[in-house]
Short mmCIF file of the C-alpha atoms (twelve columns), coordinates in Angstrom:
data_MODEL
# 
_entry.id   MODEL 
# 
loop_
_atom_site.group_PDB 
_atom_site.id 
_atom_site.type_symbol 
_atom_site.label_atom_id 
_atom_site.label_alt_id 
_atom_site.label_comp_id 
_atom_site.label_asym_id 
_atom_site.label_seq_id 
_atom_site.Cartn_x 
_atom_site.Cartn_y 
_atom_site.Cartn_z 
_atom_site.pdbx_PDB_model_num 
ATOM 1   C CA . UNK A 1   -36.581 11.370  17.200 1 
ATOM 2   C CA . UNK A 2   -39.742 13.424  18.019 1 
ATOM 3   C CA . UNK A 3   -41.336 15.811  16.073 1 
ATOM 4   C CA . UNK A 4   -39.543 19.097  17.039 1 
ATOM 5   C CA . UNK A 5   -36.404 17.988  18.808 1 
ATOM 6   C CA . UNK A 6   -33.071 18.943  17.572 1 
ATOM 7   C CA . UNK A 7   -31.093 16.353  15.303 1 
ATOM 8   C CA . UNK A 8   -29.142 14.387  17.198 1 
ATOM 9   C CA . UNK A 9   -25.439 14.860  16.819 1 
ATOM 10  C CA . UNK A 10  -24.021 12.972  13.202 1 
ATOM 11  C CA . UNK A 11  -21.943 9.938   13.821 1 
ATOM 12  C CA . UNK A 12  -20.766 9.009   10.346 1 
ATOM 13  C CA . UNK A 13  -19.106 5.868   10.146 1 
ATOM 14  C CA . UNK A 14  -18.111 5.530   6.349  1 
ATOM 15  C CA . UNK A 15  -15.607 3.322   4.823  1 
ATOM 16  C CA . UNK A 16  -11.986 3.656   4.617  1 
ATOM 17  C CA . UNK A 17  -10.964 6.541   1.977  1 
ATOM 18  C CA . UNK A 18  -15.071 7.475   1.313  1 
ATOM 19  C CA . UNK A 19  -16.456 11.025  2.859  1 
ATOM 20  C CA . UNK A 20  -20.086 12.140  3.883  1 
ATOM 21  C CA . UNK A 21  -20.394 15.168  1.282  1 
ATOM 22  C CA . UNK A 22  -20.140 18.033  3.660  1 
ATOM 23  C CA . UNK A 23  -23.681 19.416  2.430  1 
ATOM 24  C CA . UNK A 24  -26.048 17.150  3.081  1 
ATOM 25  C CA . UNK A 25  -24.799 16.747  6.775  1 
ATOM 26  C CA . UNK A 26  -25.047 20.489  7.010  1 
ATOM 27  C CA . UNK A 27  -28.501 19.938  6.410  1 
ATOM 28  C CA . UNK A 28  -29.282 18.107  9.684  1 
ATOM 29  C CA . UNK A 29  -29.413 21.277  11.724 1 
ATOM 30  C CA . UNK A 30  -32.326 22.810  13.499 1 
ATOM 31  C CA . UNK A 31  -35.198 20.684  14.647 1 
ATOM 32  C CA . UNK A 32  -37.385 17.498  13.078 1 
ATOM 33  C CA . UNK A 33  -40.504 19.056  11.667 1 
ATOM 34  C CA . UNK A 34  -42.133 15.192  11.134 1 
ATOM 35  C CA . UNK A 35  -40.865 11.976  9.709  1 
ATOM 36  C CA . UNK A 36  -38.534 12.239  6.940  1 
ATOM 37  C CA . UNK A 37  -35.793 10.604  5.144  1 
ATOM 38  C CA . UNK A 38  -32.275 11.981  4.564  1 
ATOM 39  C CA . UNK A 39  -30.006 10.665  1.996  1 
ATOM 40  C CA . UNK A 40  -26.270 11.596  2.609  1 
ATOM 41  C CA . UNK A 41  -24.128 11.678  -0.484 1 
ATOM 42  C CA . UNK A 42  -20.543 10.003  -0.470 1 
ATOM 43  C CA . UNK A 43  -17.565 10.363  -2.385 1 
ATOM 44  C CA . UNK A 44  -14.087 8.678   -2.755 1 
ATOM 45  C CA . UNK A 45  -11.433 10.722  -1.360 1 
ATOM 46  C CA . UNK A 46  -8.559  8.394   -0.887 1 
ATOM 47  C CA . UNK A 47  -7.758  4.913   -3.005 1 
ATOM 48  C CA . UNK A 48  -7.532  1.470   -0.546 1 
ATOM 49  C CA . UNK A 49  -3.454  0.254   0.230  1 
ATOM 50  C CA . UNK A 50  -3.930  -2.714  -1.678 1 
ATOM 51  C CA . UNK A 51  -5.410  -4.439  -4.472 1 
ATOM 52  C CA . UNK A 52  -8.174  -6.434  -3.778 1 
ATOM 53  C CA . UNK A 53  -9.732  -9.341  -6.210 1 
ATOM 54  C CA . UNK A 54  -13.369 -10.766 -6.402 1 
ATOM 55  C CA . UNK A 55  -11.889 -14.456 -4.935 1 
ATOM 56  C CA . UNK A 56  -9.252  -16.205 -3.570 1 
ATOM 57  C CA . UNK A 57  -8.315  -17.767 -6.833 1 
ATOM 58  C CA . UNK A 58  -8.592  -14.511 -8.665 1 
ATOM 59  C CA . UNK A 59  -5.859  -12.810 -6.293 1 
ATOM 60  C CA . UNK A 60  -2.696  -11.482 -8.381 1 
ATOM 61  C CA . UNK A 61  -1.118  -9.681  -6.208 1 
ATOM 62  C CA . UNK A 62  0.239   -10.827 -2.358 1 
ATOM 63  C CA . UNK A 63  1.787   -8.315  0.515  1 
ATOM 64  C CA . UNK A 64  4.041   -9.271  3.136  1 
ATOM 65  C CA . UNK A 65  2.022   -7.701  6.078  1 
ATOM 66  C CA . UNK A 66  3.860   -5.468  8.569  1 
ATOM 67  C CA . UNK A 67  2.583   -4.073  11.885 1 
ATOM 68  C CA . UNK A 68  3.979   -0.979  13.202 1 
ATOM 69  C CA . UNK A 69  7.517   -0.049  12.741 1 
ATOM 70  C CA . UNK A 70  7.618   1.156   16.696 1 
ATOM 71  C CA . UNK A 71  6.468   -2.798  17.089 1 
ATOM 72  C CA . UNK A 72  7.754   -4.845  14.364 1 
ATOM 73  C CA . UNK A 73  6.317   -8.037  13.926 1 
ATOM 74  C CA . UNK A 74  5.320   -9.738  10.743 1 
ATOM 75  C CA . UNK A 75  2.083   -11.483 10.384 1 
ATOM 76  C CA . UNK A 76  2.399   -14.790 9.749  1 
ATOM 77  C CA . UNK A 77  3.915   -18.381 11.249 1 
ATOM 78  C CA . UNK A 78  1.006   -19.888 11.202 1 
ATOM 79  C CA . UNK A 79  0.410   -22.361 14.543 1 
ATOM 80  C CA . UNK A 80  -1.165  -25.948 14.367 1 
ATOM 81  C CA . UNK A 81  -4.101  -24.889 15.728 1 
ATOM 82  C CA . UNK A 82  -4.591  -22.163 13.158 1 
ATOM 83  C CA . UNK A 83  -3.630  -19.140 15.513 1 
ATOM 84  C CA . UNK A 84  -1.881  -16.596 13.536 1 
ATOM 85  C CA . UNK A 85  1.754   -15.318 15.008 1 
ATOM 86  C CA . UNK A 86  3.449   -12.013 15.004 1 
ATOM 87  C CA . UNK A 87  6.897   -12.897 14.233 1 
ATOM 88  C CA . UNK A 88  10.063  -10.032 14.383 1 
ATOM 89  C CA . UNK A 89  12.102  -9.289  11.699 1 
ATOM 90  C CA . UNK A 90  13.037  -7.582  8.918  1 
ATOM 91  C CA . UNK A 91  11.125  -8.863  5.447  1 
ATOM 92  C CA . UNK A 92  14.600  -10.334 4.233  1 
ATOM 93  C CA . UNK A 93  14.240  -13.088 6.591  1 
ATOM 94  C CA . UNK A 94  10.484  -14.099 5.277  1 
ATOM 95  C CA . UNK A 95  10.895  -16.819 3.171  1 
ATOM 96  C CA . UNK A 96  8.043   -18.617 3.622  1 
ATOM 97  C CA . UNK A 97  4.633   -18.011 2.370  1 
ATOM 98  C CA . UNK A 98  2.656   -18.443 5.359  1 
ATOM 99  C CA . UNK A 99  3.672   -14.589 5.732  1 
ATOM 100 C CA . UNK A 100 1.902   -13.433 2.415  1 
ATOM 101 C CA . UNK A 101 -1.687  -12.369 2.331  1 
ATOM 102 C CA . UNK A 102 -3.717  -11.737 -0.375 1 
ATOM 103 C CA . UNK A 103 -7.485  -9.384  -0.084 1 
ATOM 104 C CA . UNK A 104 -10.650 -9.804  -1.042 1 
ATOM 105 C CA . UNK A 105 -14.032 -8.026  -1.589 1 
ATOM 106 C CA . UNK A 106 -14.811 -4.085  -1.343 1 
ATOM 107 C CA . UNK A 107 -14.848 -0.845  1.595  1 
ATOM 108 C CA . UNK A 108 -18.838 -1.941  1.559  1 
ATOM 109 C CA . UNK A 109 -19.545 -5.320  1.670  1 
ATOM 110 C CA . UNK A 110 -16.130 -5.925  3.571  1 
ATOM 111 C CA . UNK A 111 -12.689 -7.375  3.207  1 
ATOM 112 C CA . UNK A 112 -11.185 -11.214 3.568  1 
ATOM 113 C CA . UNK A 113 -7.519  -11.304 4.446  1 
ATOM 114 C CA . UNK A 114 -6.402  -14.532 2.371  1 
ATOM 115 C CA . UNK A 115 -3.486  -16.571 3.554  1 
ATOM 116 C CA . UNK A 116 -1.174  -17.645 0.312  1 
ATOM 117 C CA . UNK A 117 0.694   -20.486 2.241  1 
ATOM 118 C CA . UNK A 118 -2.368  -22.040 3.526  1 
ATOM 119 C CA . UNK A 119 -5.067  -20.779 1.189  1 
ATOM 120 C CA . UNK A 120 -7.110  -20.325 4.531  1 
ATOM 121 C CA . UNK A 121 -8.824  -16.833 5.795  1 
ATOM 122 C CA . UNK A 122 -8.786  -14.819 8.389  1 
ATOM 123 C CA . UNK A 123 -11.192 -15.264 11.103 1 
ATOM 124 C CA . UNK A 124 -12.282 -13.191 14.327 1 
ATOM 125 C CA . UNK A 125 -14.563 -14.051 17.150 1 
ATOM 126 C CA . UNK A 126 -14.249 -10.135 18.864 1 
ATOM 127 C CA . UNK A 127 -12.421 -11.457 21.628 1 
ATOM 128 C CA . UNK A 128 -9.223  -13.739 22.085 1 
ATOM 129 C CA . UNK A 129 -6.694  -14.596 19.337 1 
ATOM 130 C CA . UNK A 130 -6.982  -14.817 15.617 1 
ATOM 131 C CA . UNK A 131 -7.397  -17.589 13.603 1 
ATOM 132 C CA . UNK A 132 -7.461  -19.188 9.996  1 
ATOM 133 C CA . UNK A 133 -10.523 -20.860 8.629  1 
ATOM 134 C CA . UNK A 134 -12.010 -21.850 5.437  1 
ATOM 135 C CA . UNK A 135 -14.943 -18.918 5.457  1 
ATOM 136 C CA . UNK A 136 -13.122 -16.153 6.955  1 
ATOM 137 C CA . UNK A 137 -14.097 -12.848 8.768  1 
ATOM 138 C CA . UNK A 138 -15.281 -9.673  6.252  1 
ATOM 139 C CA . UNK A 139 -12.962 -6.432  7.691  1 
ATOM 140 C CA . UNK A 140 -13.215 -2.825  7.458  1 
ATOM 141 C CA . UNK A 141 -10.443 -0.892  6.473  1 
ATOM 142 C CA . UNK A 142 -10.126 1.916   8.587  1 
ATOM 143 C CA . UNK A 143 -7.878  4.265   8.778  1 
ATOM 144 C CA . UNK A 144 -5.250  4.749   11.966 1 
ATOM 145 C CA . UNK A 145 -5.112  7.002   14.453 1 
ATOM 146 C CA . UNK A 146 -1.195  7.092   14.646 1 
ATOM 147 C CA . UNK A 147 0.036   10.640  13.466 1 
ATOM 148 C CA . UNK A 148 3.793   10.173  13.834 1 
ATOM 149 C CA . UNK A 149 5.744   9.724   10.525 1 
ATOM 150 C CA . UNK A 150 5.675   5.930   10.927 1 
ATOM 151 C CA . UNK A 151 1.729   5.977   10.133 1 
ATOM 152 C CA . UNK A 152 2.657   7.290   6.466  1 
ATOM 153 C CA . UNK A 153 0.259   4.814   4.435  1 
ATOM 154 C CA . UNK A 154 -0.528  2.495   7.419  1 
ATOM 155 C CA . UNK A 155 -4.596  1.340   7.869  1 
ATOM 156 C CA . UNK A 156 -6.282  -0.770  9.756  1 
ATOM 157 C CA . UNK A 157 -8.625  -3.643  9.989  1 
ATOM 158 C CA . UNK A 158 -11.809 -3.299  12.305 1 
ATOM 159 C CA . UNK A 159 -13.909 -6.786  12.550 1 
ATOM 160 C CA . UNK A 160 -17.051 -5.944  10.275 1 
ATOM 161 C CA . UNK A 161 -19.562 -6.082  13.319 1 
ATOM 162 C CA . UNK A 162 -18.315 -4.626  15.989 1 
ATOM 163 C CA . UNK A 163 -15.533 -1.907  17.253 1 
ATOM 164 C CA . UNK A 164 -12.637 -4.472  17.734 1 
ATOM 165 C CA . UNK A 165 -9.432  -3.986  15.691 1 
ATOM 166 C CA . UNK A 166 -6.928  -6.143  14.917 1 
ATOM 167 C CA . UNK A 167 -3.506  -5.664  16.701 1 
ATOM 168 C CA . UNK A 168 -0.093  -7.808  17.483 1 
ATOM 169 C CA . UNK A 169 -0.560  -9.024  20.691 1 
ATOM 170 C CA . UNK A 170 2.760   -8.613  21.283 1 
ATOM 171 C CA . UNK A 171 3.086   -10.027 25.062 1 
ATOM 172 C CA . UNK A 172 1.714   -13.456 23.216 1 
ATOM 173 C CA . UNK A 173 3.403   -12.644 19.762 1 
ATOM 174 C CA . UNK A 174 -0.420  -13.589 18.428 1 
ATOM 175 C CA . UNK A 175 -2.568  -11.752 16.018 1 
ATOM 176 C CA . UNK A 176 -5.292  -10.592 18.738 1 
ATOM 177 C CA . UNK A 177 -8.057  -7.158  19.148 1 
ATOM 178 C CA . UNK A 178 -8.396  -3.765  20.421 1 
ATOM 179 C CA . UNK A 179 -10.092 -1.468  20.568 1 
ATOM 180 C CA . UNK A 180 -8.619  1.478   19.536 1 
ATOM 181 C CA . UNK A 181 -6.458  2.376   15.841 1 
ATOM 182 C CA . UNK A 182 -3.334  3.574   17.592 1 
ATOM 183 C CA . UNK A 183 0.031   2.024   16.610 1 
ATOM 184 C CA . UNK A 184 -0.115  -1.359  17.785 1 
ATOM 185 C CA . UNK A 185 -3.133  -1.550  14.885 1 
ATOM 186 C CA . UNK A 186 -1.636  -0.074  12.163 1 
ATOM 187 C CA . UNK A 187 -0.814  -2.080  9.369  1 
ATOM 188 C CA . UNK A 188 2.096   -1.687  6.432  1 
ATOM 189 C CA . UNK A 189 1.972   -3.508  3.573  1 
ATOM 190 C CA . UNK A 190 4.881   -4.237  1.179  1 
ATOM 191 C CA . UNK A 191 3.943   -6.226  -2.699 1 
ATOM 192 C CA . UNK A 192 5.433   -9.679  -2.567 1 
ATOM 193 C CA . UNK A 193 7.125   -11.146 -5.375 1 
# 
């Protein structure tokens, strides 16, 4: 930005449950008077869904994973080829641990979505379905968009790279993107015992 132009307008994209502290981005106002450096404070506002662990073997606790509730569909049923299903129901009729995910990492560096029936990862390209692999995709959580009473506690999962959410696919009943957090990206979570 050149010396004596206004400050461009603040787009502040900070992770899930952390806020800019409203003062220092009151301080971008006015015009640049040369080349500076501006440090914006951040605080935790808001706790993540779910418990996350520093590995894959250190993961204690596992959540059934529920899209939703205006589009039920569980994630899970995981295909040959590693594609990852959105199968209906009710979480009475999961049984099987291909369902159950585990998390790992932090809001900064990014979070792995853990399979507990395969011990494989979640894995995004940006485009097309989702699969498993061994590596796995880092996520931000982000919160959703929905506002209706369904949303209660709901987040979502934004591929750590670009603006592409994951969603249930639902005309494919695959794991797949959008771009947007509206309902068909909002996640649920229920602990798994």
């Amino acid at each position: 930005v050149l010396k004596g132009a206004p400050y461009p307008a603040i787009n502040v994209q900070a992770p899930y449950g952390v806020t800019p502290v409203a003062a220092d981005l009151a301080f971008m106002s006015g015009t640049v008077t040369g080349a500076e450096t501006i440090e914006i404070g951040l605080e935790v506002t808001k706790e993540l869904p779910f418990e996350t662990a520093a590995s894959a073997d250190a993961i204690t606790t596992w959540y059934l994973v529920r899209m939703h509730t205006n589009q039920p569909g569980y994630i899970g049923d995981i295909a040959e080829d590693n594609t990852v299903n959105v199968a209906p129901g009710k979480s009475s009729d999961v049984a099987n641990e291909n369902y159950i995910w585990g998390f790992v990492g932090d809001v900064f560096s990014g979070i792995t979505v853990v399979n507990k029936g395969t011990g494989k990862k979640l894995t995004s390209t940006g485009s097309g379905n989702v699969t498993l692999t061994d590596e796995g995709t880092p996520f931000f959580v982000a919160e959703t968009t929905e506002t209706t009473a369904n949303a209660a506690n709901g987040f979502c999962l934004r591929k750590f790279d670009s603006y592409n959410y994951l969603n249930a696919n639902y005309s494919a009943a695959k794991l797949s993107h959008w771009g947007s957090t509206d309902a068909g990206s909002t996640f649920f979570l229920t602990e798994y015992e």
